[in-house]
Short mmCIF file of C-alpha atoms in Angstrom, two decimals:
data_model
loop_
_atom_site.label_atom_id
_atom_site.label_comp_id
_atom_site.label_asym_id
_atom_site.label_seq_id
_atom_site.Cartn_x
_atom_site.Cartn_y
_atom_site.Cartn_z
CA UNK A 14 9.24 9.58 0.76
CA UNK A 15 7.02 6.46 1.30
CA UNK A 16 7.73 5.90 5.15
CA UNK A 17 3.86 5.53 5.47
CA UNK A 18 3.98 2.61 2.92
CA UNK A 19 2.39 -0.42 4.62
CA UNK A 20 2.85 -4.26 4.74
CA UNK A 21 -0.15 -6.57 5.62
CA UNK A 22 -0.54 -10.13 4.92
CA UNK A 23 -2.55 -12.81 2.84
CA UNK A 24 -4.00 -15.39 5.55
CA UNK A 25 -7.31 -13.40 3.95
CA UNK A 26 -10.93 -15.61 4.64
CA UNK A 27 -12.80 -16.86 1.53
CA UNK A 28 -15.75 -14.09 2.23
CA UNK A 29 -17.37 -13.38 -0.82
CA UNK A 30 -17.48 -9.79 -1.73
CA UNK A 31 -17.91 -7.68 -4.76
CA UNK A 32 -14.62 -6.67 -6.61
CA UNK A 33 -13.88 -2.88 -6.87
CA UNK A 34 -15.26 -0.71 -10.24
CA UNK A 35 -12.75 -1.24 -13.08
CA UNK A 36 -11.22 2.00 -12.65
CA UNK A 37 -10.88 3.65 -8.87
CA UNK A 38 -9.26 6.99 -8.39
CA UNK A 39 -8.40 7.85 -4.65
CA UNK A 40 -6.56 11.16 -4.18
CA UNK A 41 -4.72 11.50 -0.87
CA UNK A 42 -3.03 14.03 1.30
CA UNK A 43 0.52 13.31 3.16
CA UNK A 44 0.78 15.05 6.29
CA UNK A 45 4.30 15.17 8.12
CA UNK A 46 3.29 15.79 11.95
CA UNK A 47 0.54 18.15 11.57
CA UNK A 48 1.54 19.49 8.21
CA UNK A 49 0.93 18.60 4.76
CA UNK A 50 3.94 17.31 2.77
CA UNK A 51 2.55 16.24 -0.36
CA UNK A 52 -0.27 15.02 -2.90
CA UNK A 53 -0.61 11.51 -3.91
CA UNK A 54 -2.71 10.23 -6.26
CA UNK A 55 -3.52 6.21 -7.11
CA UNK A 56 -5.58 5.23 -9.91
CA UNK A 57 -6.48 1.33 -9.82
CA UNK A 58 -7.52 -0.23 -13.32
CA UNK A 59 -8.70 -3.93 -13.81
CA UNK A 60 -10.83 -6.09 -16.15
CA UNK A 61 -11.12 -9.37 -13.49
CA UNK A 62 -8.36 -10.54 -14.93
CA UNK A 63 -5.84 -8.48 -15.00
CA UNK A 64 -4.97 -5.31 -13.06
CA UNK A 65 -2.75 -2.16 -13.29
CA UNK A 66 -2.08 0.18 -10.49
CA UNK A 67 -0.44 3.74 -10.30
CA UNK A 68 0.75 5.93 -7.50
CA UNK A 69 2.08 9.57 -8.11
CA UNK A 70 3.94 11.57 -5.39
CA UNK A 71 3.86 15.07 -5.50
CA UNK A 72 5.29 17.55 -2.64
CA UNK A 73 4.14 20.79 -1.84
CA UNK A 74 6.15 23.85 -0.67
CA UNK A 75 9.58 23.10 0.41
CA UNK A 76 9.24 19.56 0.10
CA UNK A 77 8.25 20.16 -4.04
CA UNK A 78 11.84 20.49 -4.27
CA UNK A 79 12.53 16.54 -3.50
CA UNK A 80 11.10 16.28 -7.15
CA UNK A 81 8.45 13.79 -7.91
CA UNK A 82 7.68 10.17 -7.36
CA UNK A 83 5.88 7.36 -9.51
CA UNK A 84 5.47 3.54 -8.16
CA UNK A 85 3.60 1.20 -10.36
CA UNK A 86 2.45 -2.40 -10.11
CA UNK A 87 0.75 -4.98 -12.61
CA UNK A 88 -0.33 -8.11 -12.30
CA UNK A 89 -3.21 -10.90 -12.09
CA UNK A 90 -6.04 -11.41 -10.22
CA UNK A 91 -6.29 -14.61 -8.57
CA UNK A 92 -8.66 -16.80 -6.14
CA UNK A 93 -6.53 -16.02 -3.38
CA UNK A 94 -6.42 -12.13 -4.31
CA UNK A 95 -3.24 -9.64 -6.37
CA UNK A 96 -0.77 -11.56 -7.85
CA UNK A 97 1.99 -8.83 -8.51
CA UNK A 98 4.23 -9.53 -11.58
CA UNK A 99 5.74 -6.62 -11.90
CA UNK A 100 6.66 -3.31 -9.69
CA UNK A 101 8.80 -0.36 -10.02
CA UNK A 102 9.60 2.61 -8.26
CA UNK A 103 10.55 5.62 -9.73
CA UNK A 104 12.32 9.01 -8.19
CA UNK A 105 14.10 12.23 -9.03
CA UNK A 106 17.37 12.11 -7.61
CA UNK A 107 17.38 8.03 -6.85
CA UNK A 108 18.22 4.85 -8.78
CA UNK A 109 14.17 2.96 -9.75
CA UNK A 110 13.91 0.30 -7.96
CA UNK A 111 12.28 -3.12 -9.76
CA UNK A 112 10.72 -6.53 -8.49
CA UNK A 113 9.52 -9.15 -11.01
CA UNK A 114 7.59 -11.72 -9.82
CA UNK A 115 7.48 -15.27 -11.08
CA UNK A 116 4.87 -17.39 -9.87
CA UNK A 117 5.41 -20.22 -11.45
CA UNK A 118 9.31 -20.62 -10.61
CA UNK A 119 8.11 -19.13 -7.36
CA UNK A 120 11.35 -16.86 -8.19
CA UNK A 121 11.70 -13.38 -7.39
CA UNK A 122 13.85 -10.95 -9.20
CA UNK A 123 14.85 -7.38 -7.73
CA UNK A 124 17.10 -4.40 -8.79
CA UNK A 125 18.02 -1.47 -6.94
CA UNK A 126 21.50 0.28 -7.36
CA UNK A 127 23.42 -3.45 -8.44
CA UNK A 128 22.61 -5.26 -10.80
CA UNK A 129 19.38 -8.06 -10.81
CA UNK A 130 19.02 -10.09 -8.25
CA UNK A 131 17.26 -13.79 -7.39
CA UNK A 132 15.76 -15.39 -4.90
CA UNK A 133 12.65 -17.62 -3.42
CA UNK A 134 9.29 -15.80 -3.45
CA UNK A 135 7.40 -16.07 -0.29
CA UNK A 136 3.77 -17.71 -0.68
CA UNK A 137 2.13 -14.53 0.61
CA UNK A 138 4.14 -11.83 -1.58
CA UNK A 139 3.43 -8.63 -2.32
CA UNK A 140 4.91 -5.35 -3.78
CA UNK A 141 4.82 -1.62 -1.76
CA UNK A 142 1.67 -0.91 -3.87
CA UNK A 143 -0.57 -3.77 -4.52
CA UNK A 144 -0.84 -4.73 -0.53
CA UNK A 145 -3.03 -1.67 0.01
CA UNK A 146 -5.45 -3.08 -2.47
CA UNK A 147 -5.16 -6.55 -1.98
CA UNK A 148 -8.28 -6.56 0.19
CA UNK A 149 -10.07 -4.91 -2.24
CA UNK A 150 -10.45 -8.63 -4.40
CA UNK A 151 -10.40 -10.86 -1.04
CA UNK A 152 -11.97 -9.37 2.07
CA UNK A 153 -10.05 -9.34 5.39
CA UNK A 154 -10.94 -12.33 8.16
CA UNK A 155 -11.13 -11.81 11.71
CA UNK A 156 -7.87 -13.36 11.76
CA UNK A 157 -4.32 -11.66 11.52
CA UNK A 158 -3.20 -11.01 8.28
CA UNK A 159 0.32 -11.52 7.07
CA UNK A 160 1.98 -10.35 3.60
CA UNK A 161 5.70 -10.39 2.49
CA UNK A 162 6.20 -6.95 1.59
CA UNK A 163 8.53 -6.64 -2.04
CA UNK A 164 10.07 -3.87 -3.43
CA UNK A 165 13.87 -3.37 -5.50
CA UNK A 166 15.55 -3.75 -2.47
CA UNK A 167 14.53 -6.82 -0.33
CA UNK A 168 11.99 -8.27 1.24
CA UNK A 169 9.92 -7.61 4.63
CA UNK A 170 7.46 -9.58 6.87
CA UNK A 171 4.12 -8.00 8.70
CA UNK A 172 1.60 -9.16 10.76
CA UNK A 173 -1.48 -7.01 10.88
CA UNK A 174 -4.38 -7.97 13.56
CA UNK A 175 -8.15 -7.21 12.76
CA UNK A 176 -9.36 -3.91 15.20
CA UNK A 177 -12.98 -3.86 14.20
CA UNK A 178 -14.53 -1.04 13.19
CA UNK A 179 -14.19 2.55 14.17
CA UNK A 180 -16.28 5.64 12.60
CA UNK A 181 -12.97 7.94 11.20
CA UNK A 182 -13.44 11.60 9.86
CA UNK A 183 -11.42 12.76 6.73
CA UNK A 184 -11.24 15.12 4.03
CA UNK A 185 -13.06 12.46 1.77
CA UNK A 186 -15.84 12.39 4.05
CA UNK A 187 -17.21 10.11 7.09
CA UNK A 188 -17.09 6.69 7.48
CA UNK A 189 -17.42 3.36 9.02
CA UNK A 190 -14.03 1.70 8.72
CA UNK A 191 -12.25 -1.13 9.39
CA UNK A 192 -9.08 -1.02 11.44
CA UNK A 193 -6.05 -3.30 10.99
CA UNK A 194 -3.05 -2.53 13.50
CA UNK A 195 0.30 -3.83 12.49
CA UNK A 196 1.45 -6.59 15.05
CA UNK A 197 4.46 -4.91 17.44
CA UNK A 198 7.36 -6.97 16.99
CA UNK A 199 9.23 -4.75 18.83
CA UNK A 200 7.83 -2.27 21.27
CA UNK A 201 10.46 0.22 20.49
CA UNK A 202 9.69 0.08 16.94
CA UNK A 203 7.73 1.86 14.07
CA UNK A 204 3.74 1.34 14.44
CA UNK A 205 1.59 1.24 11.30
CA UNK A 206 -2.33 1.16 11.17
CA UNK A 207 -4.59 0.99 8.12
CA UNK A 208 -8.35 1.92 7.69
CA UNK A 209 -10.37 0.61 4.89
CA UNK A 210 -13.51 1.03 3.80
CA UNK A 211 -16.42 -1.86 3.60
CA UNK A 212 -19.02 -0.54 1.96
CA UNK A 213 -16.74 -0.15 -0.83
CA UNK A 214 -14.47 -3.15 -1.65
CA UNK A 215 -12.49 -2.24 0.99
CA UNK A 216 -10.42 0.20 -0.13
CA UNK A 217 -7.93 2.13 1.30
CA UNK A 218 -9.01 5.50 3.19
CA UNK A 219 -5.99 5.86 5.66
CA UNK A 220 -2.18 4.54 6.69
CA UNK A 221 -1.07 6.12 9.40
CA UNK A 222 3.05 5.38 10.50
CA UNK A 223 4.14 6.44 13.55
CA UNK A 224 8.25 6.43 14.28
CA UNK A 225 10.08 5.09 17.45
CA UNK A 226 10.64 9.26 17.59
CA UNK A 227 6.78 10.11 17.84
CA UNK A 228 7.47 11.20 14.41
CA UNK A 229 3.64 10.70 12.57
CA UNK A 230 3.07 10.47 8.66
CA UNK A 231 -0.60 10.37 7.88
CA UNK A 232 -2.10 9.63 4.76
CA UNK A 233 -5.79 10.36 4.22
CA UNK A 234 -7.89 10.42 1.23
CA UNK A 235 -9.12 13.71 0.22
CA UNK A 236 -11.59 12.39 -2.79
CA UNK A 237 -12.85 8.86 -3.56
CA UNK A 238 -13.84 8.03 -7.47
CA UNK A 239 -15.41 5.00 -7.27
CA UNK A 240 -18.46 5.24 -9.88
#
């Protein structure tokens, strides 16, 4: 159900920028192809110190009957930007998948289906949810962007490069975003984009996935609470 779930990474420049209100609601629409699929719904709380993030999945017609879907992710906020310490990942009909993060040990600890499991933590880690907001509390850099993506069941490397801006038109509204295009590893594989949004933090407006099939899931904010 989270296909369009992006990676992105944390070679992030030191521009200043103010951090996001202490509670942003975005409401999205999934579309599957050129219909929509589902509602999603993230609601980012933090004080500067700490942070809490939510995502609910909810599908609409035929797909309502895949049941819902809840992801959450807590942590810090440090100089360098999200430090996840915890993640989960919650569905009907599925084992939850879990990451802990220990940043001291530098040890990471995930469960899926078998029982907990350890290894190193990459330097630039992050979980399924907190990489879309990561560049909310340290701004993107012209340069590419890596993050080590972390969820219950492993661990995954991206590279996203800097597109500059492009004007995009949504539900939400218009807007002057900024593009970051996942680096093609292979040229037969999935491609991922993400727009953001800079006179806001930088949050996230839109991740678009598109499979080695043509097969494109689209996820575009419908309403932005950002008071």
């Amino acid at each position: 159900m989270h296909h369009w779930s992006l990676a992105i990474g944390l070679s992030l420049c030191a521009a200043a920028q103010a951090a996001p209100p202490a509670r942003v609601e975005i409401a999205y629409e999934v579309m599957y192809n050129e219909g929509v699929v589902a509602d999603v719904t993230h609601l980012l709380e933090h004080d500067g110190v700490n942070y809490k993030l939510t995502e609910r999945w909810k599908g609409r017609s035929l797909y309502a009957l895949l049941g819902e879907a809840q992801r959450s992710s807590r942590g810090t906020i440090a100089a360098d930007g999200l430090h996840p310490l915890e993640y989960e990942d919650v569905r009907s009909r599925r084992a939850p998948a879990r990451a802990s993060f220990d940043w001291k040990t530098r040890i990471l600890t995930l469960q899926f289906r078998d029982g907990p499991q350890s290894r190193p933590m990459p330097a630039n880690a992050q979980d399924r949810l907190s990489f879309a907001y990561a560049f909310a509390f340290r701004a993107p850099g012209k340069q590419p962007t890596e993050f080590s993506l972390v969820d219950g069941k492993g661990v995954a490397d991206y590279v996203f490069e800097n597109a500059g801006r492009e004007r995009i038109r949504i539900p939400a509204g218009e807007f002057d975003a900024l593009r970051l295009v996942k680096r093609q590893d292979n040229p037969d594989g999935r491609s991922s984009e993400l727009w953001l949004d800079p006179s806001r933090s930088y949050l996230p407006l839109r991740v678009l996935v598109v499979q080695k099939d043509g097969t494109r899931i689209d996820q575009v904010a419908v309403r932005v609470i950002a008071p």
